[in-house]
Short mmCIF file of C-alpha atoms in Angstrom, two decimals:
data_model
loop_
_atom_site.label_atom_id
_atom_site.label_comp_id
_atom_site.label_asym_id
_atom_site.label_seq_id
_atom_site.Cartn_x
_atom_site.Cartn_y
_atom_site.Cartn_z
CA UNK A 1 -12.44 20.05 30.52
CA UNK A 2 -12.60 20.77 26.91
CA UNK A 3 -15.12 18.50 25.12
CA UNK A 4 -15.72 18.18 21.42
CA UNK A 5 -18.34 15.77 20.19
CA UNK A 6 -17.68 14.13 16.73
CA UNK A 7 -20.22 11.31 16.92
CA UNK A 8 -21.39 10.64 13.37
CA UNK A 9 -23.78 7.72 13.19
CA UNK A 10 -26.32 7.48 10.38
CA UNK A 11 -25.64 9.81 7.58
CA UNK A 12 -28.34 11.72 5.68
CA UNK A 13 -29.10 10.37 2.77
CA UNK A 14 -1.83 -19.88 -14.94
CA UNK A 15 -5.34 -20.08 -15.23
CA UNK A 16 -7.80 -22.40 -17.15
CA UNK A 17 -10.33 -20.12 -18.58
CA UNK A 18 -12.63 -22.76 -19.87
CA UNK A 19 -16.07 -21.25 -19.97
CA UNK A 20 -17.37 -20.23 -23.48
CA UNK A 21 -18.29 -16.65 -23.72
CA UNK A 22 -22.06 -17.20 -24.49
CA UNK A 23 -22.58 -18.88 -21.18
CA UNK A 24 -21.08 -16.09 -19.04
CA UNK A 25 -24.41 -14.24 -18.57
CA UNK A 26 -26.20 -17.35 -17.52
CA UNK A 27 -26.43 -19.21 -14.15
CA UNK A 28 -23.66 -18.90 -11.59
CA UNK A 29 -21.44 -16.84 -13.89
CA UNK A 30 -23.87 -13.85 -13.59
CA UNK A 31 -23.28 -13.88 -9.93
CA UNK A 32 -19.46 -14.08 -10.21
CA UNK A 33 -17.00 -11.24 -10.60
CA UNK A 34 -13.88 -12.37 -12.37
CA UNK A 35 -11.01 -9.99 -11.59
CA UNK A 36 -7.31 -9.99 -12.60
CA UNK A 37 -5.41 -8.35 -9.69
CA UNK A 38 -2.03 -6.64 -10.10
CA UNK A 39 -0.35 -9.37 -8.03
CA UNK A 40 -1.11 -12.67 -6.27
CA UNK A 41 -2.22 -12.84 -2.62
CA UNK A 42 1.09 -14.21 -1.23
CA UNK A 43 0.01 -14.26 2.43
CA UNK A 44 -3.37 -14.17 4.13
CA UNK A 45 -2.22 -11.73 6.83
CA UNK A 46 -2.37 -8.18 5.57
CA UNK A 47 0.12 -7.01 8.30
CA UNK A 48 2.76 -9.40 6.89
CA UNK A 49 3.50 -7.31 3.76
CA UNK A 50 2.77 -3.96 2.05
CA UNK A 51 1.96 -5.84 -1.27
CA UNK A 52 -1.08 -4.23 -2.81
CA UNK A 53 -2.41 -7.58 -3.82
CA UNK A 54 -2.51 -8.56 -0.13
CA UNK A 55 -3.83 -5.12 0.85
CA UNK A 56 -6.74 -5.58 -1.54
CA UNK A 57 -7.47 -9.07 -0.16
CA UNK A 58 -7.62 -7.31 3.22
CA UNK A 59 -10.23 -4.97 2.18
CA UNK A 60 -12.37 -7.87 0.85
CA UNK A 61 -12.30 -9.73 4.18
CA UNK A 62 -11.93 -7.13 6.92
CA UNK A 63 -13.21 -3.65 7.79
CA UNK A 64 -11.38 -0.79 9.32
CA UNK A 65 -12.73 1.63 12.04
CA UNK A 66 -12.63 4.55 9.53
CA UNK A 67 -11.98 4.88 5.81
CA UNK A 68 -11.50 7.51 3.13
CA UNK A 69 -14.44 8.54 0.94
CA UNK A 70 -13.99 9.39 -2.70
CA UNK A 71 -12.54 12.85 -1.58
CA UNK A 72 -10.11 11.02 0.69
CA UNK A 73 -11.91 12.54 3.80
CA UNK A 74 -12.07 10.10 6.68
CA UNK A 75 -15.53 8.76 7.51
CA UNK A 76 -16.70 6.10 10.00
CA UNK A 77 -16.65 2.63 8.58
CA UNK A 78 -16.87 -0.15 11.35
CA UNK A 79 -16.97 2.67 13.89
CA UNK A 80 -20.30 4.47 14.46
CA UNK A 81 -18.37 7.63 15.55
CA UNK A 82 -16.21 9.08 18.33
CA UNK A 83 -15.89 11.71 20.99
CA UNK A 84 -12.80 13.70 21.81
CA UNK A 85 -12.20 15.03 25.38
CA UNK A 86 -9.46 16.39 27.67
CA UNK A 87 -7.93 18.69 25.06
CA UNK A 88 -7.37 15.89 22.68
CA UNK A 89 -5.94 13.39 25.18
CA UNK A 90 -8.97 11.12 25.39
CA UNK A 91 -10.71 9.55 22.44
CA UNK A 92 -13.82 7.44 22.93
CA UNK A 93 -14.89 5.31 19.95
CA UNK A 94 -18.25 3.54 19.45
CA UNK A 95 -18.67 0.54 17.17
CA UNK A 96 -21.75 0.10 14.96
CA UNK A 97 -24.32 -2.26 16.36
CA UNK A 98 -25.01 -5.67 15.03
CA UNK A 99 -21.67 -6.26 13.32
CA UNK A 100 -20.23 -9.88 13.31
CA UNK A 101 -17.07 -11.65 12.35
CA UNK A 102 -17.26 -14.48 9.77
CA UNK A 103 -17.48 -17.09 12.61
CA UNK A 104 -20.73 -15.44 13.80
CA UNK A 105 -19.25 -13.86 16.91
CA UNK A 106 -20.00 -10.11 17.63
CA UNK A 107 -17.28 -7.55 16.95
CA UNK A 108 -16.33 -6.13 20.33
CA UNK A 109 -14.45 -3.21 21.70
CA UNK A 110 -11.81 -5.73 22.92
CA UNK A 111 -11.19 -6.96 19.37
CA UNK A 112 -10.63 -3.37 18.16
CA UNK A 113 -8.20 -2.64 20.97
CA UNK A 114 -6.15 -5.80 20.27
CA UNK A 115 -6.16 -5.11 16.50
CA UNK A 116 -4.94 -1.48 16.98
CA UNK A 117 -2.12 -2.83 19.22
CA UNK A 118 -0.99 -5.41 16.63
CA UNK A 119 -1.22 -2.87 13.78
CA UNK A 120 0.62 -0.13 15.65
CA UNK A 121 3.65 -2.29 15.97
CA UNK A 122 4.00 -2.52 12.20
CA UNK A 123 2.60 0.62 10.60
CA UNK A 124 4.60 3.83 10.20
CA UNK A 125 1.90 6.16 11.59
CA UNK A 126 0.76 3.47 14.03
CA UNK A 127 4.21 3.39 15.65
CA UNK A 128 3.79 7.09 16.43
CA UNK A 129 0.33 6.56 17.85
CA UNK A 130 1.75 3.73 19.89
CA UNK A 131 4.45 5.94 21.41
CA UNK A 132 1.98 8.58 22.35
CA UNK A 133 -0.59 6.18 23.87
CA UNK A 134 -0.93 5.85 27.61
CA UNK A 135 -3.69 3.21 27.54
CA UNK A 136 -6.49 1.63 25.59
CA UNK A 137 -9.49 0.38 27.62
CA UNK A 138 -12.77 -1.29 26.72
CA UNK A 139 -15.62 0.65 28.33
CA UNK A 140 -18.23 -1.94 27.27
CA UNK A 141 -18.63 -4.27 24.34
CA UNK A 142 -19.21 -1.40 21.79
CA UNK A 143 -17.05 1.40 23.37
CA UNK A 144 -13.48 1.83 24.06
CA UNK A 145 -11.04 4.74 24.89
CA UNK A 146 -7.61 5.68 23.83
CA UNK A 147 -5.85 7.82 26.37
CA UNK A 148 -2.83 9.74 25.10
CA UNK A 149 0.23 11.09 26.80
CA UNK A 150 0.66 13.53 23.85
CA UNK A 151 -1.94 14.83 21.43
CA UNK A 152 -2.10 13.00 18.09
CA UNK A 153 -3.90 14.98 15.46
CA UNK A 154 -4.00 12.44 12.66
CA UNK A 155 -5.90 9.83 14.76
CA UNK A 156 -8.59 9.20 12.11
CA UNK A 157 -6.04 9.25 9.31
CA UNK A 158 -4.16 6.54 11.10
CA UNK A 159 -7.05 4.35 12.04
CA UNK A 160 -8.53 4.77 8.55
CA UNK A 161 -5.43 4.30 6.40
CA UNK A 162 -6.47 2.43 3.31
CA UNK A 163 -3.01 1.22 2.52
CA UNK A 164 0.40 0.14 3.90
CA UNK A 165 -0.79 -1.05 6.49
CA UNK A 166 -4.55 -0.57 7.04
CA UNK A 167 -5.75 -1.08 10.62
CA UNK A 168 -8.05 -4.01 9.94
CA UNK A 169 -10.18 -5.31 12.82
CA UNK A 170 -9.55 -8.94 13.57
CA UNK A 171 -11.04 -11.19 16.24
CA UNK A 172 -8.97 -10.81 19.56
CA UNK A 173 -7.52 -14.24 19.28
CA UNK A 174 -5.86 -13.32 15.93
CA UNK A 175 -4.95 -9.77 16.95
CA UNK A 176 -2.97 -11.02 19.84
CA UNK A 177 -0.63 -13.05 17.48
CA UNK A 178 2.83 -11.46 17.17
CA UNK A 179 2.61 -9.16 14.13
CA UNK A 180 5.89 -10.75 12.74
CA UNK A 181 4.06 -14.16 12.67
CA UNK A 182 1.51 -14.28 9.91
CA UNK A 183 -1.72 -16.05 10.72
CA UNK A 184 -2.95 -18.72 8.15
CA UNK A 185 -6.63 -18.58 8.70
CA UNK A 186 -9.12 -15.83 7.78
CA UNK A 187 -11.85 -14.89 10.16
CA UNK A 188 -12.89 -11.59 8.68
CA UNK A 189 -15.08 -8.62 9.68
CA UNK A 190 -15.70 -7.49 5.98
CA UNK A 191 -18.30 -8.22 3.16
CA UNK A 192 -16.56 -11.32 1.71
CA UNK A 193 -15.37 -14.63 3.18
CA UNK A 194 -12.07 -16.10 1.99
CA UNK A 195 -12.70 -19.61 0.54
CA UNK A 196 -9.56 -21.56 1.60
CA UNK A 197 -10.63 -24.76 -0.16
CA UNK A 198 -10.46 -23.11 -3.56
CA UNK A 199 -7.20 -21.30 -3.15
CA UNK A 200 -4.70 -22.16 -5.87
CA UNK A 201 -1.37 -20.55 -5.16
CA UNK A 202 -0.29 -18.41 -8.31
CA UNK A 203 -3.60 -19.03 -10.10
CA UNK A 204 -6.73 -18.23 -8.12
CA UNK A 205 -8.09 -16.70 -5.01
CA UNK A 206 -11.84 -16.95 -4.18
CA UNK A 207 -14.18 -14.95 -2.00
CA UNK A 208 -17.83 -15.68 -1.06
CA UNK A 209 -20.41 -13.04 0.05
CA UNK A 210 -20.81 -13.05 3.85
CA UNK A 211 -24.59 -13.20 4.36
CA UNK A 212 -24.48 -11.70 7.85
CA UNK A 213 -22.44 -8.62 7.00
CA UNK A 214 -23.93 -5.37 8.19
CA UNK A 215 -22.75 -2.61 5.88
CA UNK A 216 -22.13 0.94 6.97
CA UNK A 217 -25.45 2.86 6.77
CA UNK A 218 -23.92 5.67 4.64
CA UNK A 219 -24.06 5.65 0.80
CA UNK A 220 -21.10 3.83 -0.79
CA UNK A 221 -18.07 6.14 -1.16
CA UNK A 222 -14.76 4.22 -1.61
CA UNK A 223 -14.00 2.95 2.02
CA UNK A 224 -15.82 5.72 3.84
CA UNK A 225 -19.32 4.38 3.25
CA UNK A 226 -21.17 1.16 2.63
CA UNK A 227 -19.08 -1.70 1.28
CA UNK A 228 -21.58 -3.76 -0.73
CA UNK A 229 -20.99 -7.21 -1.87
CA UNK A 230 -23.23 -7.25 -5.01
CA UNK A 231 -21.69 -10.54 -6.25
CA UNK A 232 -22.19 -13.90 -4.60
CA UNK A 233 -18.57 -14.81 -5.52
CA UNK A 234 -15.43 -12.89 -6.51
CA UNK A 235 -12.56 -14.69 -8.22
CA UNK A 236 -9.05 -13.16 -8.24
CA UNK A 237 -7.52 -14.83 -11.36
CA UNK A 238 -3.75 -14.55 -11.27
CA UNK A 239 -2.56 -13.99 -14.95
CA UNK A 240 0.92 -12.56 -15.06
CA UNK A 241 1.24 -12.56 -18.92
CA UNK A 242 -0.29 -9.22 -20.08
CA UNK A 243 -1.18 -10.69 -23.51
CA UNK A 244 -3.22 -13.59 -21.95
CA UNK A 245 -4.85 -11.14 -19.59
CA UNK A 246 -5.97 -8.85 -22.46
CA UNK A 247 -7.25 -11.85 -24.44
CA UNK A 248 -9.26 -13.02 -21.47
CA UNK A 249 -11.05 -9.71 -20.96
CA UNK A 250 -11.69 -9.39 -24.70
CA UNK A 251 -13.25 -12.86 -24.91
CA UNK A 252 -15.53 -12.11 -21.95
CA UNK A 253 -13.93 -14.65 -19.67
CA UNK A 254 -12.70 -11.89 -17.35
CA UNK A 255 -14.72 -8.88 -16.20
CA UNK A 256 -12.12 -6.54 -14.87
CA UNK A 257 -8.34 -6.23 -15.45
CA UNK A 258 -6.89 -4.16 -12.71
CA UNK A 259 -3.63 -2.82 -14.38
CA UNK A 260 -3.46 -2.66 -18.11
CA UNK A 261 -0.05 -2.99 -19.58
CA UNK A 262 0.52 0.33 -21.40
CA UNK A 263 1.21 -1.22 -24.83
CA UNK A 264 -2.12 -3.03 -24.66
CA UNK A 265 -4.17 0.02 -23.64
CA UNK A 266 -4.97 1.04 -27.30
CA UNK A 267 -5.96 -2.45 -28.17
CA UNK A 268 -8.55 -2.75 -25.35
CA UNK A 269 -9.81 0.87 -25.79
CA UNK A 270 -10.86 -0.06 -29.35
CA UNK A 271 -13.06 -2.82 -28.07
CA UNK A 272 -16.67 -1.44 -27.84
CA UNK A 273 -17.48 -3.91 -25.06
CA UNK A 274 -14.63 -2.67 -22.79
CA UNK A 275 -14.09 0.61 -20.84
CA UNK A 276 -10.49 1.66 -20.30
CA UNK A 277 -10.07 4.45 -17.65
CA UNK A 278 -7.93 5.50 -14.73
CA UNK A 279 -9.27 4.48 -11.37
CA UNK A 280 -6.33 5.37 -9.17
CA UNK A 281 -5.32 8.96 -9.74
CA UNK A 282 -2.61 8.85 -7.19
CA UNK A 283 -0.46 6.84 -9.59
CA UNK A 284 2.47 4.80 -8.58
CA UNK A 285 5.93 5.85 -7.48
CA UNK A 286 8.96 3.61 -8.25
CA UNK A 287 11.90 3.80 -5.77
CA UNK A 288 15.34 2.20 -5.43
CA UNK A 289 15.39 0.99 -1.86
CA UNK A 290 18.78 0.28 -0.16
CA UNK A 291 19.55 -2.16 2.65
CA UNK A 292 21.23 0.03 5.15
CA UNK A 293 22.31 -2.85 7.41
CA UNK A 294 25.11 -4.28 5.15
CA UNK A 295 27.87 -3.20 2.80
CA UNK A 296 28.03 -1.46 0.54
CA UNK A 297 24.90 0.67 1.03
CA UNK A 298 25.46 1.00 4.79
CA UNK A 299 27.88 3.78 3.58
CA UNK A 300 25.95 6.91 2.64
CA UNK A 301 28.72 7.96 0.31
CA UNK A 302 28.04 4.83 -1.80
CA UNK A 303 24.40 5.57 -1.86
CA UNK A 304 24.98 9.24 -2.90
CA UNK A 305 27.32 8.06 -5.75
CA UNK A 306 24.36 6.88 -7.68
CA UNK A 307 22.81 10.35 -7.65
CA UNK A 308 25.24 11.06 -10.42
CA UNK A 309 23.92 8.30 -12.73
CA UNK A 310 20.34 7.26 -11.94
CA UNK A 311 18.07 8.72 -14.70
CA UNK A 312 14.39 8.60 -13.71
CA UNK A 313 13.31 8.94 -17.42
CA UNK A 314 15.15 5.69 -18.28
CA UNK A 315 13.00 3.80 -15.71
CA UNK A 316 9.72 5.40 -16.75
CA UNK A 317 10.18 4.93 -20.49
CA UNK A 318 11.14 1.38 -19.96
CA UNK A 319 7.63 0.58 -18.79
CA UNK A 320 5.42 3.37 -20.08
CA UNK A 321 6.97 4.50 -23.35
CA UNK A 322 7.55 8.11 -24.42
CA UNK A 323 4.22 9.52 -23.67
CA UNK A 324 4.80 11.92 -20.82
CA UNK A 325 1.11 12.12 -20.07
CA UNK A 326 1.70 8.66 -18.43
CA UNK A 327 4.66 9.47 -16.25
CA UNK A 328 6.68 12.12 -14.58
CA UNK A 329 10.38 12.46 -13.80
CA UNK A 330 12.03 15.13 -11.69
CA UNK A 331 10.51 13.47 -8.61
CA UNK A 332 11.59 13.88 -5.03
CA UNK A 333 10.16 11.72 -2.17
CA UNK A 334 6.54 13.03 -2.46
CA UNK A 335 4.13 12.28 -5.34
CA UNK A 336 2.64 14.93 -7.61
CA UNK A 337 -0.71 14.60 -5.81
CA UNK A 338 0.79 15.65 -2.47
CA UNK A 339 0.52 19.34 -1.34
CA UNK A 340 3.98 18.81 -0.01
CA UNK A 341 5.73 18.18 -3.26
CA UNK A 342 8.58 20.59 -3.78
CA UNK A 343 11.82 21.08 -5.67
CA UNK A 344 14.25 21.35 -2.76
CA UNK A 345 17.64 19.78 -3.81
CA UNK A 346 16.08 18.09 -6.84
CA UNK A 347 18.99 19.10 -9.03
CA UNK A 348 20.89 16.17 -7.79
CA UNK A 349 18.71 13.98 -9.96
CA UNK A 350 17.85 16.44 -12.86
CA UNK A 351 21.35 17.58 -13.57
CA UNK A 352 23.63 15.98 -16.24
CA UNK A 353 23.89 12.12 -15.79
CA UNK A 354 27.25 10.64 -15.69
CA UNK A 355 28.39 6.98 -15.06
CA UNK A 356 32.03 8.26 -14.99
CA UNK A 357 31.13 10.59 -12.12
CA UNK A 358 29.37 7.73 -10.23
CA UNK A 359 32.39 5.48 -10.59
CA UNK A 360 34.67 8.27 -9.38
CA UNK A 361 32.43 8.80 -6.33
CA UNK A 362 32.49 5.05 -5.53
CA UNK A 363 36.34 5.02 -5.76
CA UNK A 364 36.46 8.01 -3.40
CA UNK A 365 34.03 6.25 -0.94
CA UNK A 366 36.45 3.14 -0.88
CA UNK A 367 33.99 0.86 -2.41
CA UNK A 368 35.82 -2.57 -2.53
CA UNK A 369 33.85 -4.36 -5.27
CA UNK A 370 31.55 -6.15 -2.84
CA UNK A 371 28.73 -7.95 -4.61
CA UNK A 372 25.36 -6.12 -4.75
CA UNK A 373 22.42 -8.49 -4.58
CA UNK A 374 19.34 -7.05 -6.41
CA UNK A 375 16.10 -8.73 -5.74
CA UNK A 376 14.35 -9.21 -9.12
CA UNK A 377 10.84 -10.51 -9.40
CA UNK A 378 10.29 -11.83 -12.96
CA UNK A 379 6.46 -12.36 -12.73
CA UNK A 380 5.48 -8.67 -12.13
CA UNK A 381 5.83 -6.93 -15.48
CA UNK A 382 6.77 -3.34 -14.52
CA UNK A 383 8.89 -4.39 -11.64
CA UNK A 384 10.72 -7.01 -13.76
CA UNK A 385 11.45 -4.45 -16.46
CA UNK A 386 12.65 -1.73 -14.15
CA UNK A 387 14.85 -4.11 -12.14
CA UNK A 388 16.53 -5.04 -15.37
CA UNK A 389 17.28 -1.33 -16.03
CA UNK A 390 18.41 -0.92 -12.49
CA UNK A 391 20.87 -3.78 -12.50
CA UNK A 392 22.38 -2.43 -15.78
CA UNK A 393 22.68 1.06 -14.32
CA UNK A 394 24.33 -0.20 -11.17
CA UNK A 395 26.90 -2.14 -13.20
CA UNK A 396 27.59 0.76 -15.50
CA UNK A 397 28.04 2.94 -12.30
CA UNK A 398 30.75 0.67 -11.10
CA UNK A 399 28.97 -1.66 -8.72
CA UNK A 400 29.36 -5.42 -8.83
CA UNK A 401 25.65 -5.97 -9.21
CA UNK A 402 23.87 -9.23 -9.82
CA UNK A 403 20.15 -9.92 -10.09
CA UNK A 404 18.67 -12.49 -7.83
CA UNK A 405 15.70 -13.54 -9.94
CA UNK A 406 12.61 -15.29 -8.43
CA UNK A 407 8.86 -14.91 -8.42
CA UNK A 408 7.19 -12.12 -6.50
CA UNK A 409 6.21 -14.16 -3.52
CA UNK A 410 9.86 -15.06 -2.93
CA UNK A 411 10.98 -11.52 -3.20
CA UNK A 412 8.40 -10.51 -0.58
CA UNK A 413 9.79 -13.24 1.80
CA UNK A 414 13.42 -12.40 1.18
CA UNK A 415 13.15 -8.62 1.55
CA UNK A 416 12.10 -9.09 5.11
CA UNK A 417 15.39 -10.87 6.06
CA UNK A 418 17.96 -8.80 7.85
CA UNK A 419 20.71 -11.40 7.10
CA UNK A 420 23.73 -10.52 5.00
CA UNK A 421 23.16 -10.97 1.25
CA UNK A 422 25.22 -14.13 1.17
CA UNK A 423 23.03 -15.61 3.79
CA UNK A 424 19.77 -15.03 2.11
CA UNK A 425 19.50 -11.31 2.48
CA UNK A 426 19.75 -8.57 -0.16
CA UNK A 427 21.29 -5.11 -0.96
CA UNK A 428 18.78 -3.30 -3.25
CA UNK A 429 15.30 -3.72 -4.84
CA UNK A 430 12.70 -1.62 -6.57
CA UNK A 431 9.64 -0.90 -4.57
CA UNK A 432 6.37 0.54 -5.93
CA UNK A 433 3.96 2.54 -3.79
CA UNK A 434 0.79 4.34 -4.70
CA UNK A 435 0.49 8.09 -4.10
CA UNK A 436 -1.88 7.42 -1.27
CA UNK A 437 0.92 5.89 0.74
CA UNK A 438 3.48 8.64 0.17
CA UNK A 439 1.57 12.00 0.55
CA UNK A 440 3.18 13.21 3.80
CA UNK A 441 5.96 12.27 6.27
CA UNK A 442 3.38 10.79 8.75
CA UNK A 443 2.27 7.97 6.44
CA UNK A 444 5.36 7.60 4.12
CA UNK A 445 6.81 4.21 4.87
CA UNK A 446 10.12 4.86 3.09
CA UNK A 447 10.83 8.12 4.93
CA UNK A 448 10.72 6.43 8.29
CA UNK A 449 14.33 6.18 9.51
CA UNK A 450 14.06 4.51 12.87
CA UNK A 451 16.51 1.65 12.25
CA UNK A 452 15.33 -1.91 12.64
CA UNK A 453 11.80 -0.67 13.21
CA UNK A 454 11.68 0.96 9.84
CA UNK A 455 10.25 -0.48 6.58
CA UNK A 456 12.51 -3.08 4.88
CA UNK A 457 15.95 -1.60 4.31
CA UNK A 458 16.00 -0.32 7.86
CA UNK A 459 17.64 3.20 7.54
CA UNK A 460 18.66 5.05 10.60
CA UNK A 461 18.50 9.08 10.63
CA UNK A 462 17.71 10.92 13.88
CA UNK A 463 17.55 14.04 11.69
CA UNK A 464 14.79 12.68 9.40
CA UNK A 465 12.89 11.33 12.46
CA UNK A 466 13.15 14.70 14.18
CA UNK A 467 11.71 16.50 11.16
CA UNK A 468 8.85 13.93 10.90
CA UNK A 469 7.93 14.68 14.52
CA UNK A 470 8.09 18.39 13.77
CA UNK A 471 5.76 17.91 10.85
CA UNK A 472 3.29 15.99 13.02
CA UNK A 473 3.10 19.07 15.32
CA UNK A 474 2.77 21.60 12.58
CA UNK A 475 -0.38 23.77 13.04
CA UNK A 476 -1.36 24.35 9.40
CA UNK A 477 -0.44 23.47 5.78
CA UNK A 478 1.94 26.34 5.32
CA UNK A 479 3.98 25.17 8.25
CA UNK A 480 3.85 21.61 6.95
CA UNK A 481 5.17 22.77 3.60
CA UNK A 482 8.05 24.59 5.14
CA UNK A 483 9.03 21.51 7.14
CA UNK A 484 8.66 19.32 4.15
CA UNK A 485 11.31 21.39 2.27
CA UNK A 486 13.66 21.04 5.13
CA UNK A 487 12.96 17.31 5.28
CA UNK A 488 13.61 16.98 1.58
CA UNK A 489 16.91 18.72 1.96
CA UNK A 490 17.86 16.30 4.64
CA UNK A 491 16.55 13.40 2.57
CA UNK A 492 19.10 13.98 -0.11
CA UNK A 493 21.90 13.91 2.58
CA UNK A 494 20.83 10.60 4.24
CA UNK A 495 19.26 9.05 1.02
CA UNK A 496 17.15 6.21 2.51
CA UNK A 497 15.96 5.52 -1.03
CA UNK A 498 16.17 7.09 -4.48
CA UNK A 499 13.01 8.03 -6.32
CA UNK A 500 12.76 6.65 -9.84
CA UNK A 501 9.69 8.44 -11.10
CA UNK A 502 5.94 8.35 -10.97
CA UNK A 503 3.68 6.70 -13.43
CA UNK A 504 -0.12 6.11 -13.98
CA UNK A 505 -1.83 2.87 -15.02
CA UNK A 506 -5.43 2.45 -16.29
CA UNK A 507 -7.94 -0.26 -15.55
CA UNK A 508 -10.02 -2.09 -18.09
CA UNK A 509 -13.50 -3.60 -17.39
CA UNK A 510 -16.26 -5.05 -19.52
CA UNK A 511 -19.33 -2.73 -19.85
CA UNK A 512 -21.44 -5.52 -18.37
CA UNK A 513 -20.38 -4.40 -14.97
CA UNK A 514 -20.81 -0.96 -13.35
CA UNK A 515 -18.02 1.63 -13.23
CA UNK A 516 -15.70 1.03 -10.32
CA UNK A 517 -15.35 3.68 -7.56
CA UNK A 518 -12.50 6.07 -8.27
CA UNK A 519 -9.57 6.24 -5.77
CA UNK A 520 -8.51 2.62 -5.43
CA UNK A 521 -9.09 -0.38 -7.67
CA UNK A 522 -11.17 -2.45 -5.29
CA UNK A 523 -13.70 -5.13 -6.50
CA UNK A 524 -16.35 -3.84 -4.05
CA UNK A 525 -19.54 -1.82 -4.78
CA UNK A 526 -19.63 -2.99 -8.42
CA UNK A 527 -22.56 -4.85 -9.90
CA UNK A 528 -23.42 -6.66 -13.12
CA UNK A 529 -25.64 -4.44 -15.32
#
């Protein structure tokens, strides 16, 4: 038996803003962090959507077994550590002692097993782990084993994913709920409790410090160390109008504005009481996602026709202006931060743009003027702007496109429907993912092409799936890069989505709070100073 011990325990070493500014440093306000998130918390269950607003809500309320530090190296979080045996086919995990759920019950191995099972039915990398798992067994209250049928190298990267979807640890009674059925109560494992009585949909989400939370003993380092609740209370204030949000942070009624509208960045940067910096260096990638289940985008020739006309720079300048330090075009499926980014086949998007060529390609494909329903959220600034550009580009390309306008919460609900567009479904939408979610084929939700088990849009491509499996077996980075080039070549053939560019957004916070950790904009481990 080959045995490799990796136990790593203790390390060495719209909103009524009514409070006047002078009172904010006094009394309860000094113990409250007021935060403007990028989007509302539209569901309490973080496995119900890949929305980053809901993901961040998840990190407030729950812990994962592992998590990335500021260098994006996976470290124990709720886990104390693990041991690998049987040539990588047996993993034994140990939970940290003394940890509790918000209802006071201890966090057990049985809870972790049920949570992994629920998560692995939804997550891209989790589905691969699920297919390779022979069994999961609780050895006692703190230890459990995962026995594999086939080795799975990115085990920690899977269990420690910070995004889309994180493997949060729920109580067993919640974890056994079908993952397609969102739960409506929060019993967390993390540093903050969700305060249901103060929830105002579209306006406010409130969290209270969990007094019995036992932080990871390692120093704070993004999600791979201690998650410290320095504030008694955190308020997510939902302010969708950028001007109102900027005014609120300037007046001192808000402490932290997660994503500053680009045109307001210079205004806030001139305020001596405010810091404007980039927190998430992975940026955001915008993508045109097709629904592959229904005409016209069930026909790959119709999808490819848009390669003649889609201009990434049009989308990027519509939201970020002409400063190229803030955005990149010439993008394939991988972000600039990925070691797998390459130029294979990129000329299909960087060559001359032509709406005439797109219309000719549609005629050749036999497009019959079917309506194209584009989901259009009007209350998320960048998505709203880019969807307006998209609908216009689709029309000019010869498609009978129409915007289905709604709020963001309605878009999240509708995009999960497999019905035909005229029965509440959809044909196309713009989706935004951070670089952290798109760095390789193992985690990239939009590259998964396993039909109805895939991310919304549900593409099917045995060739892409085969190359993904090949990438998972690659012995080193050089081999991974070679496979990524072949995968990208196949990507342009099957076209599960079209990349629209990558952009970078800054955060703004008042200097009365400490600098947020870099990597992800999470209101954890910050304090008033």
